[in-house]
Short mmCIF file of C-alpha atoms and ligand atoms in Angstrom, two decimals:
data_model
loop_
_atom_site.label_atom_id
_atom_site.label_comp_id
_atom_site.label_asym_id
_atom_site.label_seq_id
_atom_site.Cartn_x
_atom_site.Cartn_y
_atom_site.Cartn_z
CA MET A 1 -27.49 42.06 3.52
CA SER A 2 -26.66 38.87 1.88
CA PRO A 3 -24.74 35.96 3.97
CA ARG A 4 -22.35 35.33 1.06
CA ARG A 5 -19.28 36.53 1.75
CA SER A 6 -18.00 38.80 -1.69
CA GLY A 7 -14.85 38.32 -3.09
CA ARG A 8 -13.29 41.37 -0.87
CA ASP A 9 -14.11 39.06 2.09
CA PRO A 10 -11.08 38.61 3.85
CA TRP A 11 -12.49 35.46 5.43
CA ALA A 12 -14.00 34.35 1.96
CA ARG A 13 -10.74 32.87 1.31
CA TRP A 14 -11.30 30.31 4.04
CA ASP A 15 -14.78 29.03 2.50
CA ARG A 16 -12.27 28.02 -0.54
CA TRP A 17 -9.40 26.17 1.74
CA GLU A 18 -9.21 22.75 1.64
CA PRO A 19 -6.41 20.86 3.40
CA LYS A 20 -3.59 19.68 1.03
CA PRO A 21 -4.44 16.34 -0.12
CA ARG A 22 -2.39 13.25 0.92
CA ILE A 23 -0.16 11.62 -1.20
CA ALA A 24 -0.45 8.24 -1.81
CA VAL A 25 1.62 5.60 -1.37
CA THR A 26 2.21 1.85 -1.86
CA GLY A 27 3.74 -1.37 0.73
CA GLY A 28 2.33 0.68 3.96
CA VAL A 29 0.39 -0.86 6.65
CA GLU A 30 -3.42 -0.74 6.24
CA VAL A 31 -5.05 -0.66 9.47
CA ALA A 32 -8.65 -1.20 8.87
CA ARG A 33 -9.93 -0.30 12.47
CA PRO A 34 -7.08 1.57 14.03
CA GLY A 35 -7.32 0.88 17.88
CA LYS A 36 -9.70 -1.92 18.09
CA VAL A 37 -7.22 -4.46 19.63
CA SER A 38 -7.11 -6.18 22.83
CA ASN A 39 -3.65 -7.21 22.60
CA VAL A 40 -2.52 -5.72 26.87
CA ASP A 41 0.53 -4.55 25.00
CA ALA A 42 -1.22 -2.65 21.90
CA VAL A 43 -4.35 -1.69 23.91
CA ALA A 44 -0.51 -0.11 26.18
CA ILE A 45 0.77 1.97 23.01
CA ILE A 46 -2.95 3.35 21.94
CA ALA A 47 -4.26 4.48 25.37
CA PHE A 48 -1.06 6.64 25.77
CA ALA A 49 -0.38 8.14 22.45
CA LEU A 50 -4.17 9.37 23.41
CA SER A 51 -3.27 10.77 26.54
CA HIS A 52 -0.40 11.87 25.28
CA SER A 53 -1.90 14.23 22.31
CA SER A 54 -4.31 16.69 22.03
CA SER A 55 -7.89 15.98 20.66
CA ALA A 56 -7.33 16.87 17.21
CA ILE A 57 -4.79 14.33 16.31
CA PRO A 58 -5.93 11.27 16.92
CA GLY A 59 -8.37 11.42 14.48
CA ARG A 60 -6.14 12.33 11.60
CA ALA A 61 -4.03 9.91 13.01
CA ARG A 62 -6.54 7.01 12.56
CA THR A 63 -6.94 8.33 8.72
CA TYR A 64 -3.10 7.86 8.00
CA ALA A 65 -3.17 4.86 9.66
CA ARG A 66 -6.09 3.72 7.76
CA HIS A 67 -5.04 4.37 4.16
CA GLY A 68 -1.58 2.85 4.43
CA GLN A 69 0.02 5.97 4.84
CA VAL A 70 2.39 5.06 7.25
CA VAL A 71 5.55 2.60 5.27
CA ASN A 72 8.99 0.74 5.75
CA VAL A 73 7.41 -0.07 9.84
CA SER A 74 10.47 -1.86 11.26
CA ILE A 75 9.54 -3.34 14.92
CA ASP A 76 12.84 -4.58 16.90
CA ASP A 77 14.15 -4.34 20.60
CA GLU A 78 11.45 -2.57 21.72
CA SER A 79 11.38 0.17 19.73
CA ALA A 80 9.15 1.07 16.51
CA GLN A 81 10.37 3.38 12.79
CA ALA A 82 8.51 4.14 10.52
CA GLU A 83 8.04 6.88 7.74
CA ILE A 84 5.03 8.53 6.99
CA GLN A 85 3.76 10.32 4.00
CA GLY A 86 1.45 13.09 4.15
CA SER A 87 0.97 16.02 2.06
CA ASP A 88 4.31 16.87 2.13
CA PRO A 89 6.55 15.52 -0.75
CA ARG A 90 9.24 14.21 1.97
CA PRO A 91 8.35 11.68 4.32
CA TYR A 92 8.99 12.15 8.01
CA GLN A 93 10.16 9.96 10.00
CA VAL A 94 9.72 8.80 13.01
CA ALA A 95 10.02 6.82 16.26
CA LEU A 96 8.73 5.11 19.16
CA ARG A 97 10.15 4.00 22.21
CA ARG A 98 9.20 1.36 24.72
CA THR A 99 10.61 3.00 27.97
CA ALA A 100 8.19 0.88 30.58
CA SER A 101 5.35 -1.60 30.19
CA LYS A 102 3.06 1.07 29.87
CA SER A 103 5.29 3.67 29.47
CA PHE A 104 6.43 5.54 25.97
CA ALA A 105 8.63 7.95 24.45
CA ALA A 106 8.46 9.38 20.78
CA ASP A 107 9.97 11.44 18.00
CA CYS A 108 9.12 12.43 14.44
CA THR A 109 10.99 14.92 12.50
CA CYS A 110 7.96 16.87 11.36
CA PRO A 111 7.82 21.10 12.16
CA TYR A 112 5.03 20.24 14.61
CA GLY A 113 7.54 17.20 16.60
CA CYS A 114 6.71 15.37 20.03
CA THR A 115 7.53 16.17 23.16
CA PRO A 116 6.81 14.24 26.16
CA GLY A 117 3.55 15.31 27.17
CA SER A 118 2.69 16.50 22.74
CA TRP A 119 2.69 13.51 20.70
CA CYS A 120 1.82 14.60 16.46
CA LYS A 121 -0.14 13.04 14.26
CA HIS A 122 2.64 11.17 12.73
CA ALA A 123 3.37 9.67 16.45
CA VAL A 124 0.10 8.49 16.86
CA ALA A 125 -0.77 6.94 13.50
CA LEU A 126 2.35 4.46 14.18
CA ALA A 127 0.82 4.17 17.64
CA TYR A 128 -2.17 2.79 16.17
CA VAL A 129 0.04 0.53 13.26
CA VAL A 130 2.28 -0.96 16.21
CA ALA A 131 -0.63 -1.55 17.57
CA GLU A 132 -2.26 -3.54 15.39
CA LEU A 133 0.71 -5.50 14.68
CA VAL A 134 1.52 -6.61 17.93
CA ASP A 135 -1.89 -7.60 18.40
CA SER A 136 -2.07 -9.70 15.37
CA ASP A 137 1.49 -11.07 14.81
CA PRO A 138 3.21 -13.02 18.18
CA ALA A 139 6.38 -11.85 16.89
CA SER A 140 6.17 -7.92 15.85
CA ALA A 141 4.44 -8.57 19.96
CA ALA A 142 7.57 -10.25 21.13
CA ARG A 143 10.22 -7.61 19.80
CA TRP A 144 8.25 -4.69 20.51
CA THR A 145 8.00 -6.21 24.15
CA GLY A 146 10.88 -7.47 24.05
CA SER A 147 10.33 -11.00 25.53
CA ALA A 148 11.37 -13.77 23.35
CA ASP A 149 9.46 -14.73 20.07
CA PRO A 150 6.91 -17.56 21.33
CA ALA A 151 7.35 -18.94 17.67
CA ALA A 152 10.75 -19.19 17.31
CA ALA A 153 11.12 -20.86 20.58
CA ALA A 154 8.41 -23.21 20.05
CA ALA A 155 10.78 -23.76 16.64
CA ALA A 156 14.02 -23.76 18.06
CA ALA A 157 12.60 -26.40 21.13
CA ALA A 158 11.20 -28.42 17.91
CA ALA A 159 14.96 -28.48 16.68
CA VAL A 160 16.65 -30.20 19.47
CA PRO A 161 17.37 -33.96 18.63
CA VAL A 162 15.38 -35.98 21.00
CA ALA A 163 17.13 -40.00 20.89
CA VAL A 164 15.24 -41.96 22.79
CA ASP A 165 16.96 -45.04 24.46
CA PRO A 166 15.45 -47.92 23.96
CA GLU A 167 17.49 -49.99 26.35
CA LEU A 168 16.26 -46.81 29.32
CA LEU A 169 12.87 -47.35 27.77
CA ALA A 170 12.85 -51.31 28.74
CA ARG A 171 14.32 -50.36 32.19
CA LEU A 172 11.62 -47.90 33.06
CA ALA A 173 9.20 -50.27 31.52
CA ALA A 174 10.35 -52.94 33.82
CA PRO A 175 11.36 -51.40 36.95
CA ARG A 176 13.66 -53.20 38.94
CA SER A 177 15.08 -53.72 42.23
CA ASP A 178 19.08 -52.61 41.43
CA LEU A 179 17.68 -49.47 39.38
CA VAL A 180 17.89 -46.65 42.02
CA GLN A 181 17.17 -42.90 41.26
CA HIS A 182 19.94 -41.96 40.97
CA ASP A 183 20.04 -44.15 37.96
CA VAL A 184 16.86 -42.87 35.92
CA LEU A 185 17.82 -38.87 36.52
CA THR A 186 20.79 -39.51 34.50
CA ARG A 187 19.75 -41.13 31.75
CA ALA A 188 16.96 -39.64 31.76
CA ALA A 189 19.51 -35.57 31.00
CA GLU A 190 20.89 -37.98 28.55
CA VAL A 191 17.70 -38.65 26.74
CA VAL A 192 16.22 -35.27 26.84
CA PRO A 193 19.21 -32.16 27.06
CA LEU A 194 18.25 -29.95 29.30
CA PRO A 195 17.35 -26.90 26.57
CA PRO A 196 20.00 -23.91 25.87
CA ALA A 197 19.47 -21.22 29.09
ZN1 LIG B 1 5.05 14.14 13.40
#
């Protein structure tokens, strides 16, 4: 008997089955090497996503991330939102939330959906994208972890006008017996104002 399956073989159609192609989109975040991150917060979201999804999910998620299928990504207030364009004409809405330093929650509008212990491929794809952005962009990392943006803080500090008092400099350069410590501290506070709380 021929090993080839005939047209009547009910299994023959599986030979021809192919997954529906992804619908290409533009403007998505293309991650060349999903998961190749070193930032501790980037590693944390990847590790959590991988340990909260079934074995077939991460490979599909990496394909989405590599091909830029994750679009309209926004990260703010320890959360991330995006749309994922798969084979369906309508993109799925997916969201991740940081609930603790190494704990995260996921939600997706796809039929598979997300439970606390089983994330869909769209949520894991967004995790790869978030990890990439956190790893490569300090501002994204700050919004994801809820900490102050280091670049913005530096810019704000640089914007504070500092008036140098030549008289104070002269007094500091030439110590005088009548210059008590209280005077120095008072004048120093006038010259270099305390940063805003
Ligand atoms: Zn999904």
